[in-house]
Short mmCIF file of C-alpha atoms in Angstrom, two decimals:
data_model
loop_
_atom_site.label_atom_id
_atom_site.label_comp_id
_atom_site.label_asym_id
_atom_site.label_seq_id
_atom_site.Cartn_x
_atom_site.Cartn_y
_atom_site.Cartn_z
CA MET A 132 8.41 68.96 35.72
CA PRO A 133 7.71 65.44 36.97
CA ASP A 134 4.36 63.80 36.48
CA GLY A 135 1.65 64.86 38.90
CA PRO A 136 -1.41 67.11 39.03
CA PRO A 137 -2.03 68.75 35.63
CA LEU A 138 -0.60 72.15 36.62
CA ASP A 139 1.80 72.24 33.66
CA ARG A 140 -1.06 71.79 31.21
CA MET A 141 -3.08 74.45 33.03
CA VAL A 142 -0.24 76.96 32.85
CA GLU A 143 0.44 76.27 29.18
CA GLN A 144 -3.22 77.00 28.44
CA LEU A 145 -3.04 80.21 30.47
CA LEU A 146 0.05 81.32 28.53
CA GLU A 147 -1.50 80.83 25.09
CA GLY A 148 -2.37 83.89 23.04
CA GLY A 149 -0.66 87.11 22.01
CA GLY A 150 1.32 89.51 24.12
CA ARG A 151 3.14 88.77 27.36
CA PRO A 152 0.59 87.26 29.74
CA PRO A 153 1.05 87.97 33.46
CA VAL A 154 1.28 84.28 34.44
CA GLY A 155 4.34 82.02 34.68
CA ARG A 156 5.17 78.64 36.18
CA TYR A 157 7.87 77.58 38.60
CA ARG A 158 9.24 74.54 40.41
CA LEU A 159 11.41 74.57 43.56
CA ASP A 160 13.68 71.59 44.29
CA LEU A 161 13.77 71.51 48.09
CA ALA A 162 16.93 69.38 48.19
CA THR A 163 19.05 71.82 46.17
CA GLY A 164 17.16 75.08 46.71
CA GLU A 165 17.18 75.65 42.95
CA TRP A 166 14.15 76.98 41.11
CA ALA A 167 13.00 76.20 37.58
CA TRP A 168 11.27 79.20 36.01
CA SER A 169 9.31 79.59 32.83
CA ASP A 170 10.39 82.51 30.62
CA GLU A 171 7.62 84.70 32.04
CA VAL A 172 8.97 84.44 35.60
CA TYR A 173 12.47 85.50 34.47
CA VAL A 174 10.92 88.58 32.84
CA MET A 175 8.89 89.37 35.97
CA HIS A 176 12.16 89.45 37.93
CA GLY A 177 13.91 91.64 35.35
CA PHE A 178 16.08 88.96 33.74
CA GLU A 179 16.37 87.51 30.28
CA PRO A 180 15.17 83.88 30.16
CA GLY A 181 18.00 81.61 31.34
CA GLU A 182 20.23 84.56 32.31
CA ILE A 183 20.72 83.33 35.89
CA VAL A 184 20.15 80.17 37.92
CA PRO A 185 17.34 81.04 40.36
CA THR A 186 17.89 79.87 43.94
CA THR A 187 16.00 80.49 47.16
CA PRO A 188 18.61 83.01 48.49
CA LEU A 189 18.40 84.86 45.16
CA MET A 190 14.61 84.82 45.30
CA LEU A 191 14.54 86.19 48.84
CA SER A 192 17.11 88.85 47.95
CA HIS A 193 14.66 90.22 45.39
CA LYS A 194 11.74 90.34 47.81
CA HIS A 195 10.83 93.79 49.09
CA PRO A 196 12.45 94.19 52.53
CA ASP A 197 9.05 94.70 54.16
CA ASP A 198 7.73 91.43 52.66
CA ARG A 199 10.82 89.20 52.79
CA GLY A 200 10.26 87.64 56.20
CA ARG A 201 6.62 86.81 55.51
CA VAL A 202 7.40 85.19 52.15
CA ASP A 203 10.22 83.14 53.70
CA GLY A 204 7.76 81.92 56.34
CA VAL A 205 5.20 80.95 53.68
CA LEU A 206 7.80 78.91 51.77
CA ARG A 207 9.10 77.19 54.90
CA HIS A 208 5.60 76.20 55.98
CA ALA A 209 4.76 74.89 52.51
CA ALA A 210 8.01 72.88 52.40
CA ALA A 211 7.20 71.32 55.75
CA THR A 212 3.54 70.53 55.10
CA GLY A 213 3.12 70.29 51.32
CA GLN A 214 -0.15 72.15 51.67
CA THR A 215 -1.47 74.52 49.02
CA PHE A 216 -0.13 78.01 49.70
CA SER A 217 -0.36 81.52 48.33
CA SER A 218 1.09 84.96 48.92
CA VAL A 219 0.88 88.44 47.43
CA HIS A 220 4.11 90.36 47.82
CA ARG A 221 6.39 92.96 46.28
CA ILE A 222 9.78 92.35 44.68
CA LEU A 223 12.66 94.51 43.51
CA ASP A 224 13.48 93.26 40.02
CA ALA A 225 16.99 93.19 38.53
CA LYS A 226 16.46 96.72 37.18
CA GLY A 227 15.45 98.08 40.58
CA ASN A 228 11.73 98.33 39.77
CA ILE A 229 9.12 97.41 42.37
CA ARG A 230 6.68 94.79 41.09
CA THR A 231 3.76 93.09 42.82
CA LEU A 232 3.46 89.33 42.36
CA ALA A 233 0.97 86.75 43.52
CA VAL A 234 2.44 83.28 43.98
CA THR A 235 0.52 80.11 44.65
CA GLY A 236 1.39 76.44 44.58
CA GLN A 237 1.57 73.15 46.41
CA GLY A 238 4.01 70.45 47.44
CA ARG A 239 4.86 67.20 45.72
CA ARG A 240 5.83 64.22 47.87
CA ASP A 241 8.25 61.41 47.21
CA PRO A 242 6.08 58.29 46.76
CA GLY A 243 8.56 56.17 48.70
CA THR A 244 9.28 58.33 51.73
CA GLY A 245 6.23 60.59 51.74
CA ARG A 246 8.48 63.60 52.26
CA VAL A 247 7.82 66.86 50.41
CA THR A 248 10.52 67.11 47.75
CA GLU A 249 9.42 70.09 45.69
CA LEU A 250 7.00 72.98 45.41
CA PHE A 251 5.40 73.98 42.14
CA GLY A 252 2.77 76.40 40.90
CA TYR A 253 2.31 79.88 39.42
CA PHE A 254 3.54 83.42 39.63
CA ILE A 255 0.97 86.03 38.56
CA ASP A 256 2.20 89.57 37.88
CA VAL A 257 -0.41 91.94 39.31
CA THR A 258 1.82 95.03 39.10
CA GLU A 259 -0.44 96.74 36.58
CA SER A 260 -3.31 96.54 39.05
CA HIS A 261 -1.29 98.52 41.61
CA ARG A 262 0.87 100.77 39.48
CA GLU A 263 -1.26 103.90 39.24
CA ALA A 264 -2.76 103.84 42.71
CA ALA A 265 -1.63 103.75 46.30
CA ALA A 266 -2.90 100.96 48.53
CA ARG A 267 -6.24 102.65 49.24
CA GLU A 268 -6.79 103.22 45.52
CA ALA A 269 -6.02 99.63 44.49
CA THR A 270 -9.70 98.75 44.13
CA ALA A 271 -10.10 101.45 41.49
CA SER A 272 -7.08 100.08 39.65
CA ILE A 273 -8.57 96.58 39.69
CA ARG A 274 -11.85 97.98 38.34
CA ALA A 275 -9.97 99.54 35.43
CA SER A 276 -8.26 96.22 34.65
CA ALA A 277 -11.67 94.55 34.51
CA GLU A 278 -12.24 96.37 31.23
CA ARG A 279 -9.63 94.10 29.69
CA SER A 280 -10.24 90.47 28.88
CA ALA A 281 -7.19 89.55 30.99
CA VAL A 282 -9.36 89.66 34.10
CA ILE A 283 -11.25 86.57 32.87
CA GLU A 284 -7.94 84.73 32.35
CA GLN A 285 -6.84 85.67 35.86
CA ALA A 286 -10.15 84.51 37.36
CA LYS A 287 -9.87 81.21 35.48
CA GLY A 288 -6.34 80.84 36.82
CA VAL A 289 -7.58 81.23 40.40
CA LEU A 290 -10.26 78.57 39.89
CA MET A 291 -7.81 76.22 38.16
CA VAL A 292 -5.33 76.45 41.03
CA VAL A 293 -7.74 76.34 43.95
CA HIS A 294 -10.04 73.63 42.56
CA GLY A 295 -7.45 71.74 40.47
CA VAL A 296 -9.54 71.83 37.28
CA GLU A 297 -8.70 72.38 33.62
CA GLU A 298 -9.22 75.70 31.84
CA LYS A 299 -12.55 74.72 30.24
CA ALA A 300 -13.98 73.53 33.55
CA ALA A 301 -12.86 76.78 35.22
CA PHE A 302 -14.63 78.85 32.56
CA ASP A 303 -17.71 76.66 32.89
CA LEU A 304 -17.84 77.53 36.60
CA LEU A 305 -17.79 81.23 35.75
CA ARG A 306 -20.42 80.79 33.04
CA GLN A 307 -22.73 78.77 35.31
CA ALA A 308 -22.50 81.45 37.99
CA SER A 309 -23.15 84.08 35.31
CA ASN A 310 -26.29 82.33 34.06
CA ALA A 311 -27.64 81.68 37.55
CA ALA A 312 -27.11 85.24 38.78
CA ASN A 313 -27.71 87.03 35.46
CA ILE A 314 -24.37 88.82 35.85
CA ALA A 315 -21.86 89.08 32.99
CA VAL A 316 -18.93 86.64 33.12
CA ARG A 317 -16.45 89.54 32.99
CA ASP A 318 -18.15 91.19 35.97
CA ILE A 319 -18.05 87.95 37.97
CA ALA A 320 -14.38 87.54 37.04
CA TYR A 321 -13.65 91.09 38.22
CA SER A 322 -15.30 90.43 41.57
CA LEU A 323 -13.44 87.12 41.99
CA VAL A 324 -10.06 88.66 41.18
CA HIS A 325 -10.75 91.32 43.80
CA LEU A 326 -10.74 88.58 46.42
CA PHE A 327 -6.98 88.04 45.99
CA ALA A 328 -5.73 91.29 44.42
CA GLY A 329 -6.89 93.82 47.02
CA PRO A 330 -4.24 95.97 48.77
CA ASP A 331 -4.44 94.10 52.09
CA VAL A 332 -4.83 90.54 50.78
CA THR A 333 -1.86 88.15 51.25
CA THR A 334 -3.53 84.78 50.55
CA PHE A 335 -5.81 83.32 47.93
CA PRO A 336 -9.42 82.68 48.97
CA THR A 337 -10.21 79.18 50.21
CA PRO A 338 -12.14 76.71 48.01
CA GLU A 339 -15.11 77.14 50.36
CA ALA A 340 -15.01 80.93 49.98
CA ILE A 341 -14.87 80.62 46.18
CA ASP A 342 -17.78 78.14 46.14
CA ALA A 343 -19.80 80.51 48.32
CA PHE A 344 -18.96 83.40 46.01
CA LEU A 345 -19.96 81.47 42.86
CA ALA A 346 -23.25 80.47 44.50
CA GLU A 347 -24.02 84.14 45.22
CA PRO A 348 -21.62 86.28 43.16
CA VAL A 349 -21.20 89.90 44.18
CA PRO A 350 -21.79 92.50 41.43
CA PRO A 351 -18.83 94.80 40.70
CA SER A 352 -20.81 97.79 41.96
CA ASP A 353 -20.80 96.17 45.42
CA VAL A 354 -17.17 95.07 45.23
CA ARG A 355 -16.15 98.70 44.78
CA GLY A 356 -17.39 99.27 48.30
CA ASP A 357 -16.88 97.01 51.25
CA ALA A 358 -19.57 94.43 50.46
CA VAL A 359 -17.14 91.53 49.93
CA GLU A 360 -14.93 92.29 52.90
CA GLY A 361 -15.94 89.09 54.63
CA ALA A 362 -16.10 86.85 51.58
CA GLY A 363 -12.73 85.19 52.17
#
């Protein structure tokens, strides 16, 4: 990817470690409609890395029919404005499986013309959070995933994207909130992830909503109810 905000470095840090992490990077060339995917995004869509050339029509063809129009609208708005964007939607992968992905990113402008020339950011596979539960049971599924350390990585990813900080600074934000509220970092991470992984959520929380949450984090016991319904 071209030089710009340190999103590449952030993603590489997120992808370190064993196993197949649920985070991948992408870039969309608005002039050609072609996408550049990291290996993780190919796998999320059911392909071997490099098996196909991802394009916008191909991407939209894999979106769940009920989500396709909304995702197309999100991409068009981002291409026109360059503003930070996010969406949670379902796809049909190349094997016919339904997966749930969160995508977030921002535009990059040509320094000469000021026009938005590309979009870049992350895909986060949140399928596991939804697999064993229907929409009304998604909160319970998220609670189960909080038992795994991956929830801290996901929470750091949200902070890195929304606030544009490096991995260490994102973890420091979680730790500071933990010390101030006397709530475990993992529990704060669980509550934060709930803000964008709930069954009815289609956008990431705003920076202001995240700052308000970190100032007064909600314990997981409250998140399991409706206590954070107005947090975003």
